[in-house]
Amino acid sequence: SQQGEEDPQALSIQEGENATMNCSYKTSINNLQWYRQNSGRGLVHLILIRSNEREKHSGRLRVTLDTSKKSSSLLITASRAADTASYFCATDARKTSYDKVIFGPGTSLSVIP
Amino acid sequence: GAVVSQHPSWVICKSGTSVKIECRSLDFQATTMFWYRQFPKQSLMLMATSNEGSKATYEQGVEKDKFLINHASLTLSTLTVTSAHPEDSSFYICSAPRNTEAFFGQGTRLTVV
């Protein structure tokens, strides 16, 4: 089962531009995480934002969380060709400390040099 | 951060044989681990929740006799794909939670020929 939806499904931008990806989810959460996956490789954890946080920064990444709308956004500023990858949001339902993490369908980002 | 090790990173097997994938939490104990499957250009789909000392919980549509899960210790969960067929070819990835954060293995690419 999938908890969330992401849009856009695919995004193509020029190097140097900003990329914004959105994620929506259905149930209450403990936290939301964003991951990057290069083609055919494992997941790289980018950032975690907790349900009581509204915004978080990490380098060129900015994540927002709106629990009232059950949505999150990932902004990558000054994109680079190396940012080309698939990006997934993942949420854990607010039940126990160790509830399962569910992934959204992902956004495929292409950064053109 | 916590480390989860998955082995092997890739495996090719003949149709009809069984393949075992291991997931280890290296520096923490995990009473629960999760197994995901990812088909090309798709998101990660949760297959099952592995519970230490008890039976795994399978998601709807996942055959428990096909995908055997054993969580015999607090640091090791195994997924065995039994009587593998070409349609089982996929990327399998495990995760272990700690303090409400999810830590992922590197993934295993299974190719059944």
Tab-separated table of C-alpha atoms in Angstrom:
chain	number	residue	atom	x	y	z
A	1	SER	CA	0.000	0.000	0.000
A	2	GLN	CA	1.118	3.562	-0.554
A	3	GLN	CA	0.397	6.362	1.837
A	4	GLY	CA	1.186	9.363	-0.223
A	5	GLU	CA	1.081	10.960	-3.600
A	6	GLU	CA	3.817	13.027	-5.108
A	7	ASP	CA	3.781	15.579	-7.820
A	8	PRO	CA	5.075	16.123	-10.292
A	9	GLN	CA	5.839	12.566	-11.297
A	10	ALA	CA	8.604	13.849	-13.529
A	11	LEU	CA	10.419	17.159	-13.563
A	12	SER	CA	13.038	18.436	-15.975
A	13	ILE	CA	14.929	21.657	-15.280
A	14	GLN	CA	18.076	23.472	-16.291
A	15	GLU	CA	21.118	23.435	-14.072
A	16	GLY	CA	21.009	26.321	-11.636
A	17	GLU	CA	17.230	26.429	-11.418
A	18	ASN	CA	15.272	25.447	-8.333
A	19	ALA	CA	13.295	22.209	-8.187
A	20	THR	CA	10.180	21.815	-6.082
A	21	MET	CA	8.543	18.480	-5.380
A	22	ASN	CA	5.375	17.962	-3.394
A	23	CYS	CA	4.095	15.080	-1.365
A	24	SER	CA	0.704	14.427	0.165
A	25	TYR	CA	-0.241	11.751	2.639
A	26	LYS	CA	-3.389	10.370	4.172
A	27	THR	CA	-2.981	9.531	7.852
A	28	SER	CA	-1.478	11.257	10.873
A	29	ILE	CA	2.282	10.847	11.071
A	30	ASN	CA	5.180	10.896	13.502
A	31	ASN	CA	7.575	12.208	10.902
A	32	LEU	CA	8.141	12.520	7.193
A	33	GLN	CA	11.380	11.736	5.426
A	34	TRP	CA	12.697	12.523	1.978
A	35	TYR	CA	15.001	10.145	0.135
A	36	ARG	CA	16.945	10.242	-3.090
A	37	GLN	CA	17.578	7.223	-5.269
A	38	ASN	CA	19.918	7.204	-8.190
A	39	SER	CA	18.952	4.812	-10.952
A	40	GLY	CA	19.243	1.213	-9.805
A	41	ARG	CA	20.846	2.124	-6.500
A	42	GLY	CA	19.896	2.221	-2.832
A	43	LEU	CA	18.220	5.011	-0.957
A	44	VAL	CA	20.020	8.061	0.317
A	45	HIS	CA	18.394	9.732	3.287
A	46	LEU	CA	18.083	13.463	2.726
A	47	ILE	CA	16.129	14.946	5.566
A	48	LEU	CA	13.620	14.094	8.282
A	49	ILE	CA	11.003	16.505	9.484
A	50	ARG	CA	8.941	15.761	12.558
A	51	SER	CA	5.220	16.324	12.810
A	52	ASN	CA	5.714	19.291	15.155
A	53	GLU	CA	8.105	21.021	12.757
A	54	ARG	CA	7.053	23.241	9.882
A	55	GLU	CA	10.284	23.826	7.990
A	56	LYS	CA	13.752	22.389	7.902
A	57	HIS	CA	16.915	23.214	5.972
A	58	SER	CA	19.920	21.159	5.039
A	59	GLY	CA	22.396	22.696	2.646
A	60	ARG	CA	20.552	23.340	-0.620
A	61	LEU	CA	17.506	21.455	0.599
A	62	ARG	CA	14.464	23.019	2.173
A	63	VAL	CA	11.572	20.912	3.396
A	64	THR	CA	8.223	22.173	4.589
A	65	LEU	CA	5.476	20.265	6.333
A	66	ASP	CA	1.843	21.269	6.624
A	67	THR	CA	0.096	18.729	8.831
A	68	SER	CA	-3.266	20.461	8.424
A	69	LYS	CA	-3.096	19.813	4.678
A	70	LYS	CA	-1.165	16.564	5.102
A	71	SER	CA	1.437	17.718	2.634
A	72	SER	CA	5.148	18.363	2.376
A	73	SER	CA	7.421	19.960	-0.173
A	74	LEU	CA	11.083	19.504	-1.005
A	75	LEU	CA	12.907	22.413	-2.586
A	76	ILE	CA	16.342	21.945	-4.093
A	77	THR	CA	17.973	25.260	-4.818
A	78	ALA	CA	20.622	25.957	-7.444
A	79	SER	CA	20.246	22.489	-8.902
A	80	ARG	CA	23.166	20.554	-10.321
A	81	ALA	CA	23.357	17.765	-12.862
A	82	ALA	CA	24.322	15.460	-10.003
A	83	ASP	CA	20.903	16.073	-8.448
A	84	THR	CA	19.355	13.997	-11.234
A	85	ALA	CA	17.612	11.148	-9.421
A	86	SER	CA	14.258	9.959	-8.145
A	87	TYR	CA	13.019	11.571	-4.959
A	88	PHE	CA	10.617	9.887	-2.567
A	89	CYS	CA	8.789	11.044	0.497
A	90	ALA	CA	8.130	8.462	3.170
A	91	THR	CA	5.830	8.657	6.145
A	92	ASP	CA	5.261	6.555	9.217
A	93	ALA	CA	1.732	6.361	10.510
A	94	ARG	CA	1.251	7.633	14.029
A	95	LYS	CA	0.509	4.400	15.874
A	96	THR	CA	3.547	3.050	17.609
A	97	SER	CA	7.179	4.037	17.762
A	98	TYR	CA	7.992	1.456	15.151
A	99	ASP	CA	5.202	1.657	12.683
A	100	LYS	CA	5.817	0.909	9.061
A	101	VAL	CA	7.183	3.507	6.700
A	102	ILE	CA	5.224	3.993	3.526
A	103	PHE	CA	6.646	5.571	0.394
A	104	GLY	CA	5.043	7.899	-2.088
A	105	PRO	CA	5.313	7.150	-5.811
A	106	GLY	CA	8.274	9.471	-6.256
A	107	THR	CA	9.339	12.293	-8.522
A	108	SER	CA	11.886	11.697	-11.237
A	109	LEU	CA	14.092	14.779	-11.489
A	110	SER	CA	16.300	15.488	-14.481
A	111	VAL	CA	18.721	18.379	-14.267
A	112	ILE	CA	20.043	19.348	-17.665
A	113	PRO	CA	23.592	20.727	-17.720
B	1	GLY	CA	23.434	7.405	12.256
B	2	ALA	CA	22.465	3.786	12.592
B	3	VAL	CA	23.756	1.257	10.070
B	4	VAL	CA	21.751	-1.423	8.331
B	5	SER	CA	23.639	-3.875	6.175
B	6	GLN	CA	21.977	-5.937	3.467
B	7	HIS	CA	23.543	-8.869	1.703
B	8	PRO	CA	23.986	-9.740	-1.091
B	9	SER	CA	23.831	-6.522	-3.066
B	10	TRP	CA	22.982	-8.444	-6.198
B	11	VAL	CA	22.204	-12.029	-7.082
B	12	ILE	CA	21.375	-13.943	-10.228
B	13	CYS	CA	19.627	-17.262	-9.828
B	14	LYS	CA	17.965	-19.870	-11.968
B	15	SER	CA	14.229	-20.160	-12.147
B	16	GLY	CA	12.927	-22.579	-9.523
B	17	THR	CA	15.694	-22.022	-7.005
B	18	SER	CA	15.465	-20.159	-3.707
B	19	VAL	CA	17.388	-17.074	-2.722
B	20	LYS	CA	18.041	-15.755	0.774
B	21	ILE	CA	18.609	-12.078	1.477
B	22	GLU	CA	19.959	-10.934	4.841
B	23	CYS	CA	19.326	-7.678	6.625
B	24	ARG	CA	21.431	-6.815	9.670
B	25	SER	CA	21.305	-3.909	12.045
B	26	LEU	CA	24.971	-3.402	12.851
B	27	ASP	CA	24.978	-1.047	15.801
B	28	PHE	CA	21.518	-1.332	17.283
B	29	GLN	CA	18.871	-3.910	18.015
B	30	ALA	CA	15.743	-4.049	15.908
B	31	THR	CA	12.711	-5.988	17.077
B	32	THR	CA	11.003	-4.949	13.876
B	33	MET	CA	12.323	-4.757	10.340
B	34	PHE	CA	10.550	-4.033	7.084
B	35	TRP	CA	10.973	-5.547	3.644
B	36	TYR	CA	10.215	-3.606	0.464
B	37	ARG	CA	10.205	-4.472	-3.212
B	38	GLN	CA	10.777	-2.038	-6.027
B	39	PHE	CA	10.109	-2.687	-9.692
B	40	PRO	CA	11.879	-0.579	-12.328
B	41	LYS	CA	10.777	3.047	-12.393
B	42	GLN	CA	8.341	2.460	-9.551
B	43	SER	CA	8.250	3.286	-5.868
B	44	LEU	CA	9.057	1.022	-2.965
B	45	MET	CA	6.178	-1.196	-1.978
B	46	LEU	CA	6.054	-2.589	1.529
B	47	MET	CA	5.935	-6.373	1.450
B	48	ALA	CA	5.995	-7.373	5.077
B	49	THR	CA	6.897	-6.480	8.615
B	50	SER	CA	9.408	-8.800	10.226
B	51	ASN	CA	8.937	-9.304	13.963
B	52	GLU	CA	11.667	-10.757	16.154
B	53	GLY	CA	10.532	-13.984	17.736
B	54	SER	CA	7.152	-14.103	16.032
B	55	LYS	CA	5.543	-14.428	12.644
B	56	ALA	CA	5.947	-11.767	10.007
B	57	THR	CA	3.012	-9.609	9.010
B	58	TYR	CA	2.437	-9.556	5.271
B	59	GLU	CA	0.835	-6.807	3.248
B	60	GLN	CA	-2.195	-7.598	1.187
B	61	GLY	CA	-1.345	-9.464	-1.983
B	62	VAL	CA	2.052	-10.700	-0.819
B	63	GLU	CA	2.333	-14.485	-0.691
B	64	LYS	CA	3.770	-15.547	2.651
B	65	ASP	CA	4.724	-18.987	1.334
B	66	LYS	CA	6.595	-17.371	-1.514
B	67	PHE	CA	8.466	-14.820	0.542
B	68	LEU	CA	9.597	-16.462	3.751
B	69	ILE	CA	10.716	-14.121	6.479
B	70	ASN	CA	12.683	-15.118	9.534
B	71	HIS	CA	13.663	-12.731	12.298
B	72	ALA	CA	15.580	-15.027	14.604
B	73	SER	CA	17.615	-12.428	16.449
B	74	LEU	CA	17.462	-8.766	17.353
B	75	THR	CA	19.929	-7.867	14.628
B	76	LEU	CA	19.056	-10.155	11.734
B	77	SER	CA	16.081	-10.627	9.472
B	78	THR	CA	16.133	-12.795	6.361
B	79	LEU	CA	13.896	-12.841	3.319
B	80	THR	CA	13.877	-16.024	1.277
B	81	VAL	CA	12.355	-15.921	-2.172
B	82	THR	CA	11.273	-19.506	-2.730
B	83	SER	CA	10.975	-21.169	-6.130
B	84	ALA	CA	11.939	-17.922	-7.790
B	85	HIS	CA	10.550	-17.026	-11.182
B	86	PRO	CA	11.533	-14.274	-13.605
B	87	GLU	CA	8.630	-12.127	-12.408
B	88	ASP	CA	10.269	-12.081	-8.960
B	89	SER	CA	13.181	-10.169	-10.441
B	90	SER	CA	13.219	-6.898	-8.578
B	91	PHE	CA	15.087	-4.673	-6.149
B	92	TYR	CA	14.512	-5.741	-2.553
B	93	ILE	CA	15.374	-3.434	0.319
B	94	CYS	CA	15.036	-3.742	4.055
B	95	SER	CA	14.772	-1.155	6.767
B	96	ALA	CA	15.045	-1.110	10.525
B	97	PRO	CA	13.609	1.644	12.674
B	98	ARG	CA	15.332	3.224	15.635
B	99	ASN	CA	13.873	6.045	17.662
B	100	THR	CA	11.105	6.565	15.059
B	101	GLU	CA	13.649	6.995	12.258
B	102	ALA	CA	13.973	4.438	9.456
B	103	PHE	CA	17.396	3.210	8.365
B	104	PHE	CA	17.686	1.336	5.099
B	105	GLY	CA	19.942	-1.353	3.772
B	106	GLN	CA	21.716	-0.920	0.472
B	107	GLY	CA	19.232	-3.126	-1.344
B	108	THR	CA	19.513	-6.394	-3.246
B	109	ARG	CA	18.965	-6.639	-6.967
B	110	LEU	CA	17.555	-10.062	-7.755
B	111	THR	CA	17.559	-11.341	-11.303
B	112	VAL	CA	15.911	-14.666	-12.005
B	113	VAL	CA	16.851	-16.253	-15.301
